PDB file of C-alpha atoms in Angstrom:
ATOM      1  CA  ALA A  23     -41.638 -53.732  50.223  1.00  0.00           C
ATOM      2  CA  GLN A  24     -38.522 -52.332  48.637  1.00  0.00           C
ATOM      3  CA  SER A  25     -38.525 -51.302  44.994  1.00  0.00           C
ATOM      4  CA  VAL A  26     -36.212 -49.757  42.418  1.00  0.00           C
ATOM      5  CA  THR A  27     -37.092 -47.562  39.452  1.00  0.00           C
ATOM      6  CA  GLN A  28     -34.808 -46.901  36.533  1.00  0.00           C
ATOM      7  CA  PRO A  29     -36.841 -44.441  34.493  1.00  0.00           C
ATOM      8  CA  ASP A  30     -34.685 -44.581  31.358  1.00  0.00           C
ATOM      9  CA  ILE A  31     -35.024 -47.804  29.368  1.00  0.00           C
ATOM     10  CA  HIS A  32     -32.471 -46.765  26.738  1.00  0.00           C
ATOM     11  CA  ILE A  33     -29.919 -43.953  26.599  1.00  0.00           C
ATOM     12  CA  THR A  34     -27.667 -42.992  23.697  1.00  0.00           C
ATOM     13  CA  VAL A  35     -24.518 -40.996  24.390  1.00  0.00           C
ATOM     14  CA  SER A  36     -21.656 -39.843  22.190  1.00  0.00           C
ATOM     15  CA  GLU A  37     -18.231 -41.218  22.970  1.00  0.00           C
ATOM     16  CA  GLY A  38     -16.395 -38.787  25.254  1.00  0.00           C
ATOM     17  CA  ALA A  39     -19.589 -37.218  26.569  1.00  0.00           C
ATOM     18  CA  SER A  40     -20.677 -37.365  30.187  1.00  0.00           C
ATOM     19  CA  LEU A  41     -23.221 -39.864  31.439  1.00  0.00           C
ATOM     20  CA  GLU A  42     -25.810 -39.989  34.196  1.00  0.00           C
ATOM     21  CA  LEU A  43     -28.082 -42.983  34.730  1.00  0.00           C
ATOM     22  CA  ARG A  44     -30.958 -42.475  37.121  1.00  0.00           C
ATOM     23  CA  CYS A  45     -32.036 -44.759  39.923  1.00  0.00           C
ATOM     24  CA  ASN A  46     -34.762 -44.165  42.492  1.00  0.00           C
ATOM     25  CA  TYR A  47     -35.523 -46.567  45.295  1.00  0.00           C
ATOM     26  CA  SER A  48     -38.194 -47.149  47.865  1.00  0.00           C
ATOM     27  CA  TYR A  49     -37.064 -48.547  51.210  1.00  0.00           C
ATOM     28  CA  GLY A  50     -37.999 -47.804  54.801  1.00  0.00           C
ATOM     29  CA  ALA A  51     -34.576 -47.756  56.435  1.00  0.00           C
ATOM     30  CA  THR A  52     -31.072 -46.966  55.217  1.00  0.00           C
ATOM     31  CA  PRO A  53     -30.668 -49.077  52.115  1.00  0.00           C
ATOM     32  CA  TYR A  54     -27.759 -50.971  50.710  1.00  0.00           C
ATOM     33  CA  LEU A  55     -27.400 -49.779  47.113  1.00  0.00           C
ATOM     34  CA  PHE A  56     -25.581 -51.248  44.143  1.00  0.00           C
ATOM     35  CA  TRP A  57     -24.900 -50.653  40.472  1.00  0.00           C
ATOM     36  CA  TYR A  58     -24.137 -53.611  38.235  1.00  0.00           C
ATOM     37  CA  VAL A  59     -23.235 -53.742  34.537  1.00  0.00           C
ATOM     38  CA  GLN A  60     -24.090 -56.537  32.110  1.00  0.00           C
ATOM     39  CA  SER A  61     -22.735 -57.127  28.610  1.00  0.00           C
ATOM     40  CA  PRO A  62     -24.989 -59.068  26.224  1.00  0.00           C
ATOM     41  CA  GLY A  63     -25.313 -62.727  27.179  1.00  0.00           C
ATOM     42  CA  GLN A  64     -23.054 -62.319  30.210  1.00  0.00           C
ATOM     43  CA  GLY A  65     -23.382 -62.221  33.953  1.00  0.00           C
ATOM     44  CA  LEU A  66     -23.483 -59.080  36.059  1.00  0.00           C
ATOM     45  CA  GLN A  67     -20.382 -57.245  37.234  1.00  0.00           C
ATOM     46  CA  LEU A  68     -20.440 -55.026  40.300  1.00  0.00           C
ATOM     47  CA  LEU A  69     -19.535 -51.413  39.520  1.00  0.00           C
ATOM     48  CA  LEU A  70     -19.943 -49.925  42.981  1.00  0.00           C
ATOM     49  CA  LYS A  71     -21.853 -50.166  46.231  1.00  0.00           C
ATOM     50  CA  TYR A  72     -23.108 -47.992  49.061  1.00  0.00           C
ATOM     51  CA  PHE A  73     -23.556 -49.357  52.559  1.00  0.00           C
ATOM     52  CA  SER A  74     -22.906 -46.310  54.749  1.00  0.00           C
ATOM     53  CA  GLY A  75     -20.589 -43.341  55.176  1.00  0.00           C
ATOM     54  CA  ASP A  76     -19.542 -41.021  52.371  1.00  0.00           C
ATOM     55  CA  THR A  77     -22.504 -40.533  50.051  1.00  0.00           C
ATOM     56  CA  LEU A  78     -20.292 -40.174  46.961  1.00  0.00           C
ATOM     57  CA  VAL A  79     -19.047 -43.617  46.035  1.00  0.00           C
ATOM     58  CA  GLN A  80     -16.267 -44.408  43.581  1.00  0.00           C
ATOM     59  CA  GLY A  81     -16.356 -47.581  41.550  1.00  0.00           C
ATOM     60  CA  ILE A  82     -14.489 -49.408  38.842  1.00  0.00           C
ATOM     61  CA  LYS A  83     -14.066 -48.238  35.248  1.00  0.00           C
ATOM     62  CA  GLY A  84     -14.258 -44.564  36.267  1.00  0.00           C
ATOM     63  CA  PHE A  85     -17.863 -44.681  37.490  1.00  0.00           C
ATOM     64  CA  GLU A  86     -19.213 -42.951  40.571  1.00  0.00           C
ATOM     65  CA  ALA A  87     -22.611 -42.692  42.225  1.00  0.00           C
ATOM     66  CA  GLU A  88     -24.137 -40.377  44.785  1.00  0.00           C
ATOM     67  CA  PHE A  89     -26.609 -41.440  47.453  1.00  0.00           C
ATOM     68  CA  LYS A  90     -29.192 -38.731  48.088  1.00  0.00           C
ATOM     69  CA  ARG A  91     -31.499 -39.741  50.904  1.00  0.00           C
ATOM     70  CA  SER A  92     -33.804 -36.735  50.483  1.00  0.00           C
ATOM     71  CA  GLN A  93     -34.452 -37.701  46.861  1.00  0.00           C
ATOM     72  CA  SER A  94     -34.310 -41.501  47.368  1.00  0.00           C
ATOM     73  CA  SER A  95     -31.840 -41.606  44.512  1.00  0.00           C
ATOM     74  CA  PHE A  96     -28.566 -43.293  43.674  1.00  0.00           C
ATOM     75  CA  ASN A  97     -27.607 -41.993  40.238  1.00  0.00           C
ATOM     76  CA  LEU A  98     -24.620 -43.367  38.361  1.00  0.00           C
ATOM     77  CA  ARG A  99     -22.235 -40.976  36.626  1.00  0.00           C
ATOM     78  CA  LYS A 100     -19.190 -41.035  34.410  1.00  0.00           C
ATOM     79  CA  PRO A 101     -17.459 -37.878  33.136  1.00  0.00           C
ATOM     80  CA  SER A 102     -16.405 -39.298  29.768  1.00  0.00           C
ATOM     81  CA  VAL A 103     -17.794 -42.518  28.274  1.00  0.00           C
ATOM     82  CA  HIS A 104     -15.860 -44.965  26.137  1.00  0.00           C
ATOM     83  CA  TRP A 105     -17.261 -47.252  23.438  1.00  0.00           C
ATOM     84  CA  SER A 106     -16.601 -50.187  25.765  1.00  0.00           C
ATOM     85  CA  ASP A 107     -19.151 -48.792  28.248  1.00  0.00           C
ATOM     86  CA  ALA A 108     -22.001 -49.866  25.968  1.00  0.00           C
ATOM     87  CA  ALA A 109     -23.957 -52.387  28.053  1.00  0.00           C
ATOM     88  CA  GLU A 110     -26.991 -52.708  30.292  1.00  0.00           C
ATOM     89  CA  TYR A 111     -26.856 -51.162  33.729  1.00  0.00           C
ATOM     90  CA  PHE A 112     -28.843 -52.322  36.734  1.00  0.00           C
ATOM     91  CA  CYS A 113     -29.448 -50.545  40.006  1.00  0.00           C
ATOM     92  CA  ALA A 114     -30.300 -52.714  43.014  1.00  0.00           C
ATOM     93  CA  VAL A 115     -31.352 -52.181  46.620  1.00  0.00           C
ATOM     94  CA  GLY A 116     -30.556 -54.624  49.389  1.00  0.00           C
ATOM     95  CA  ASP A 117     -32.631 -55.290  52.460  1.00  0.00           C
ATOM     96  CA  SER A 118     -30.345 -54.632  55.424  1.00  0.00           C
ATOM     97  CA  ASN A 119     -32.802 -56.434  57.722  1.00  0.00           C
ATOM     98  CA  PHE A 120     -32.004 -59.691  55.931  1.00  0.00           C
ATOM     99  CA  GLY A 121     -28.261 -59.203  55.917  1.00  0.00           C
ATOM    100  CA  ASN A 122     -28.503 -58.128  52.306  1.00  0.00           C
ATOM    101  CA  GLU A 123     -29.691 -61.518  51.075  1.00  0.00           C
ATOM    102  CA  LYS A 124     -32.687 -60.046  49.285  1.00  0.00           C
ATOM    103  CA  LEU A 125     -31.718 -57.765  46.427  1.00  0.00           C
ATOM    104  CA  THR A 126     -34.369 -55.996  44.381  1.00  0.00           C
ATOM    105  CA  PHE A 127     -33.273 -54.957  40.906  1.00  0.00           C
ATOM    106  CA  GLY A 128     -34.490 -52.248  38.611  1.00  0.00           C
ATOM    107  CA  THR A 129     -35.473 -53.137  35.064  1.00  0.00           C
ATOM    108  CA  GLY A 130     -32.204 -51.819  33.676  1.00  0.00           C
ATOM    109  CA  THR A 131     -30.998 -49.045  31.360  1.00  0.00           C
ATOM    110  CA  ARG A 132     -29.437 -49.983  28.069  1.00  0.00           C
ATOM    111  CA  LEU A 133     -26.577 -47.687  27.111  1.00  0.00           C
ATOM    112  CA  THR A 134     -25.600 -47.159  23.489  1.00  0.00           C
ATOM    113  CA  ILE A 135     -22.443 -45.247  22.576  1.00  0.00           C
ATOM    114  CA  ILE A 136     -22.183 -43.480  19.238  1.00  0.00           C
ATOM    115  CA  PRO A 137     -18.891 -42.318  17.679  1.00  0.00           C
TER     116      PRO A 137
ATOM    117  CA  ASP B  15      -8.813 -68.036  39.867  1.00  0.00           C
ATOM    118  CA  GLY B  16     -11.778 -67.804  42.198  1.00  0.00           C
ATOM    119  CA  GLY B  17     -15.199 -67.438  40.693  1.00  0.00           C
ATOM    120  CA  ILE B  18     -18.612 -68.812  39.873  1.00  0.00           C
ATOM    121  CA  THR B  19     -19.189 -71.269  37.064  1.00  0.00           C
ATOM    122  CA  GLN B  20     -22.505 -72.118  35.473  1.00  0.00           C
ATOM    123  CA  SER B  21     -22.958 -74.894  33.011  1.00  0.00           C
ATOM    124  CA  PRO B  22     -23.964 -75.283  30.334  1.00  0.00           C
ATOM    125  CA  LYS B  23     -24.093 -71.826  28.755  1.00  0.00           C
ATOM    126  CA  TYR B  24     -26.984 -72.859  26.482  1.00  0.00           C
ATOM    127  CA  LEU B  25     -29.552 -75.542  27.284  1.00  0.00           C
ATOM    128  CA  PHE B  26     -32.420 -76.797  25.165  1.00  0.00           C
ATOM    129  CA  ARG B  27     -35.253 -78.985  26.453  1.00  0.00           C
ATOM    130  CA  LYS B  28     -38.620 -80.229  25.345  1.00  0.00           C
ATOM    131  CA  GLU B  29     -41.700 -79.106  27.181  1.00  0.00           C
ATOM    132  CA  GLY B  30     -42.625 -81.435  30.039  1.00  0.00           C
ATOM    133  CA  GLN B  31     -39.037 -82.373  30.921  1.00  0.00           C
ATOM    134  CA  ASN B  32     -37.288 -81.390  34.118  1.00  0.00           C
ATOM    135  CA  VAL B  33     -33.864 -79.807  33.695  1.00  0.00           C
ATOM    136  CA  THR B  34     -31.103 -79.059  36.189  1.00  0.00           C
ATOM    137  CA  LEU B  35     -28.810 -76.050  35.937  1.00  0.00           C
ATOM    138  CA  SER B  36     -25.429 -76.231  37.591  1.00  0.00           C
ATOM    139  CA  CYS B  37     -23.814 -73.536  39.745  1.00  0.00           C
ATOM    140  CA  GLU B  38     -20.445 -73.959  41.447  1.00  0.00           C
ATOM    141  CA  GLN B  39     -18.356 -71.417  43.357  1.00  0.00           C
ATOM    142  CA  ASN B  40     -14.852 -71.578  44.805  1.00  0.00           C
ATOM    143  CA  LEU B  41     -15.015 -68.246  46.604  1.00  0.00           C
ATOM    144  CA  ASN B  42     -15.803 -69.869  49.970  1.00  0.00           C
ATOM    145  CA  HIS B  43     -19.026 -67.857  50.121  1.00  0.00           C
ATOM    146  CA  ASP B  44     -21.733 -68.983  52.497  1.00  0.00           C
ATOM    147  CA  ALA B  45     -24.702 -67.568  50.581  1.00  0.00           C
ATOM    148  CA  MET B  46     -25.824 -68.525  47.080  1.00  0.00           C
ATOM    149  CA  TYR B  47     -28.717 -67.323  44.936  1.00  0.00           C
ATOM    150  CA  TRP B  48     -30.634 -68.072  41.757  1.00  0.00           C
ATOM    151  CA  TYR B  49     -32.178 -65.351  39.637  1.00  0.00           C
ATOM    152  CA  ARG B  50     -34.244 -65.393  36.506  1.00  0.00           C
ATOM    153  CA  GLN B  51     -33.830 -62.646  33.901  1.00  0.00           C
ATOM    154  CA  ASP B  52     -36.396 -61.862  31.236  1.00  0.00           C
ATOM    155  CA  PRO B  53     -36.173 -58.996  28.721  1.00  0.00           C
ATOM    156  CA  GLY B  54     -37.337 -55.718  30.224  1.00  0.00           C
ATOM    157  CA  GLN B  55     -37.954 -57.206  33.692  1.00  0.00           C
ATOM    158  CA  GLY B  56     -34.614 -57.034  35.425  1.00  0.00           C
ATOM    159  CA  LEU B  57     -33.655 -59.918  37.702  1.00  0.00           C
ATOM    160  CA  ARG B  58     -36.075 -61.786  39.932  1.00  0.00           C
ATOM    161  CA  LEU B  59     -35.017 -63.959  42.854  1.00  0.00           C
ATOM    162  CA  ILE B  60     -35.997 -67.634  42.638  1.00  0.00           C
ATOM    163  CA  TYR B  61     -34.275 -69.215  45.668  1.00  0.00           C
ATOM    164  CA  TYR B  62     -31.439 -68.420  48.003  1.00  0.00           C
ATOM    165  CA  SER B  63     -29.388 -70.340  50.533  1.00  0.00           C
ATOM    166  CA  GLN B  64     -27.445 -68.898  53.431  1.00  0.00           C
ATOM    167  CA  ILE B  65     -25.907 -72.149  54.677  1.00  0.00           C
ATOM    168  CA  VAL B  66     -25.562 -75.775  53.631  1.00  0.00           C
ATOM    169  CA  ASN B  67     -28.747 -77.826  53.843  1.00  0.00           C
ATOM    170  CA  ASP B  68     -30.937 -74.740  54.146  1.00  0.00           C
ATOM    171  CA  PHE B  69     -32.633 -72.569  51.525  1.00  0.00           C
ATOM    172  CA  GLN B  70     -35.511 -70.120  51.215  1.00  0.00           C
ATOM    173  CA  LYS B  71     -37.963 -69.276  48.484  1.00  0.00           C
ATOM    174  CA  GLY B  72     -37.571 -66.028  46.663  1.00  0.00           C
ATOM    175  CA  ASP B  73     -40.203 -64.070  44.804  1.00  0.00           C
ATOM    176  CA  ILE B  74     -40.852 -66.569  41.983  1.00  0.00           C
ATOM    177  CA  ALA B  75     -40.101 -70.047  43.402  1.00  0.00           C
ATOM    178  CA  GLU B  76     -43.105 -71.831  41.902  1.00  0.00           C
ATOM    179  CA  GLY B  77     -42.033 -74.515  39.434  1.00  0.00           C
ATOM    180  CA  TYR B  78     -38.431 -74.561  40.650  1.00  0.00           C
ATOM    181  CA  SER B  79     -36.505 -76.605  43.203  1.00  0.00           C
ATOM    182  CA  VAL B  80     -32.992 -76.409  44.669  1.00  0.00           C
ATOM    183  CA  SER B  81     -30.614 -78.300  46.923  1.00  0.00           C
ATOM    184  CA  ARG B  82     -27.582 -77.210  48.921  1.00  0.00           C
ATOM    185  CA  GLU B  83     -25.681 -80.333  49.947  1.00  0.00           C
ATOM    186  CA  LYS B  84     -22.261 -78.718  49.606  1.00  0.00           C
ATOM    187  CA  LYS B  85     -21.082 -75.175  50.272  1.00  0.00           C
ATOM    188  CA  GLU B  86     -19.697 -74.900  46.741  1.00  0.00           C
ATOM    189  CA  SER B  87     -22.749 -76.080  44.840  1.00  0.00           C
ATOM    190  CA  PHE B  88     -26.334 -74.855  44.449  1.00  0.00           C
ATOM    191  CA  PRO B  89     -28.088 -76.620  41.544  1.00  0.00           C
ATOM    192  CA  LEU B  90     -31.449 -75.389  40.285  1.00  0.00           C
ATOM    193  CA  THR B  91     -34.053 -77.738  38.819  1.00  0.00           C
ATOM    194  CA  VAL B  92     -36.637 -76.267  36.483  1.00  0.00           C
ATOM    195  CA  THR B  93     -39.590 -78.605  36.685  1.00  0.00           C
ATOM    196  CA  SER B  94     -42.362 -79.248  34.201  1.00  0.00           C
ATOM    197  CA  ALA B  95     -44.638 -77.244  36.510  1.00  0.00           C
ATOM    198  CA  GLN B  96     -42.872 -74.013  35.554  1.00  0.00           C
ATOM    199  CA  LYS B  97     -45.195 -72.459  32.985  1.00  0.00           C
ATOM    200  CA  ASN B  98     -42.710 -70.219  31.193  1.00  0.00           C
ATOM    201  CA  PRO B  99     -39.261 -71.717  31.733  1.00  0.00           C
ATOM    202  CA  THR B 100     -37.485 -70.111  28.770  1.00  0.00           C
ATOM    203  CA  ALA B 101     -35.231 -67.440  30.271  1.00  0.00           C
ATOM    204  CA  PHE B 102     -31.685 -66.490  31.223  1.00  0.00           C
ATOM    205  CA  TYR B 103     -30.744 -67.914  34.633  1.00  0.00           C
ATOM    206  CA  LEU B 104     -28.091 -66.326  36.801  1.00  0.00           C
ATOM    207  CA  CYS B 105     -26.423 -67.755  39.863  1.00  0.00           C
ATOM    208  CA  ALA B 106     -24.738 -65.545  42.460  1.00  0.00           C
ATOM    209  CA  SER B 107     -22.902 -65.904  45.749  1.00  0.00           C
ATOM    210  CA  SER B 108     -21.845 -63.663  48.592  1.00  0.00           C
ATOM    211  CA  ILE B 109     -20.396 -63.432  52.037  1.00  0.00           C
ATOM    212  CA  GLN B 110     -23.434 -62.645  54.153  1.00  0.00           C
ATOM    213  CA  GLY B 111     -24.137 -58.942  54.407  1.00  0.00           C
ATOM    214  CA  THR B 112     -21.989 -57.987  51.432  1.00  0.00           C
ATOM    215  CA  GLU B 113     -22.321 -57.638  47.687  1.00  0.00           C
ATOM    216  CA  GLN B 114     -23.302 -60.526  45.447  1.00  0.00           C
ATOM    217  CA  TYR B 115     -21.047 -61.876  42.712  1.00  0.00           C
ATOM    218  CA  PHE B 116     -22.597 -63.367  39.602  1.00  0.00           C
ATOM    219  CA  GLY B 117     -21.808 -66.257  37.313  1.00  0.00           C
ATOM    220  CA  PRO B 118     -21.932 -66.038  33.497  1.00  0.00           C
ATOM    221  CA  GLY B 119     -25.488 -67.391  33.255  1.00  0.00           C
ATOM    222  CA  THR B 120     -27.305 -70.229  31.484  1.00  0.00           C
ATOM    223  CA  ARG B 121     -29.784 -69.552  28.712  1.00  0.00           C
ATOM    224  CA  LEU B 122     -32.561 -72.136  28.843  1.00  0.00           C
ATOM    225  CA  THR B 123     -34.856 -72.639  25.882  1.00  0.00           C
ATOM    226  CA  VAL B 124     -37.864 -74.927  26.222  1.00  0.00           C
ATOM    227  CA  THR B 125     -39.877 -75.820  23.120  1.00  0.00           C
TER     228      THR B 125
END
């Protein structure tokens, strides 16, 4: 069965500093990978996705992620965070055998930005 | 604007009552999903539907029921059999094989 691990429950970063959120997955074949962001009490917004091709994926709001098959990782990065980036971030893996209907989510990383 | 609507945003019920959460989409997506979110547990799949009049159980379907009579609508009923119904419920939709788009969620509180 597929699984996702986000080892950092909570991260605090200074505004303007760089950010890396970790995501490790377990999946037998080539996975579909996603990062979503959630503000308190809101739904999830897709930041970026990886299906195939270039392993460095660009997303919205200046985020990027790199798929590393050898490390089973899909870490999210941003060179300079803004106060508005404070939110909860979820990594997810999709089961390509089911046409991506079955997403498995990590438990999330809460990001706090300090001035 | 195209999107997913969930109503109401907050819902309060007494224990032992069934309650139905609404999810509507105008994105013309074939697939729709219901997730449950609890603090520190991420999202867990309750039910999903790939086409009208067909749906499959997810990982935590016990105590829940759904219907898919129209492409645009996928209501979720939380029955009295659900032991811990208080949670944040999220509806999503997608074109099959692509990313899922989420609604704003409904927070259900059962006392």
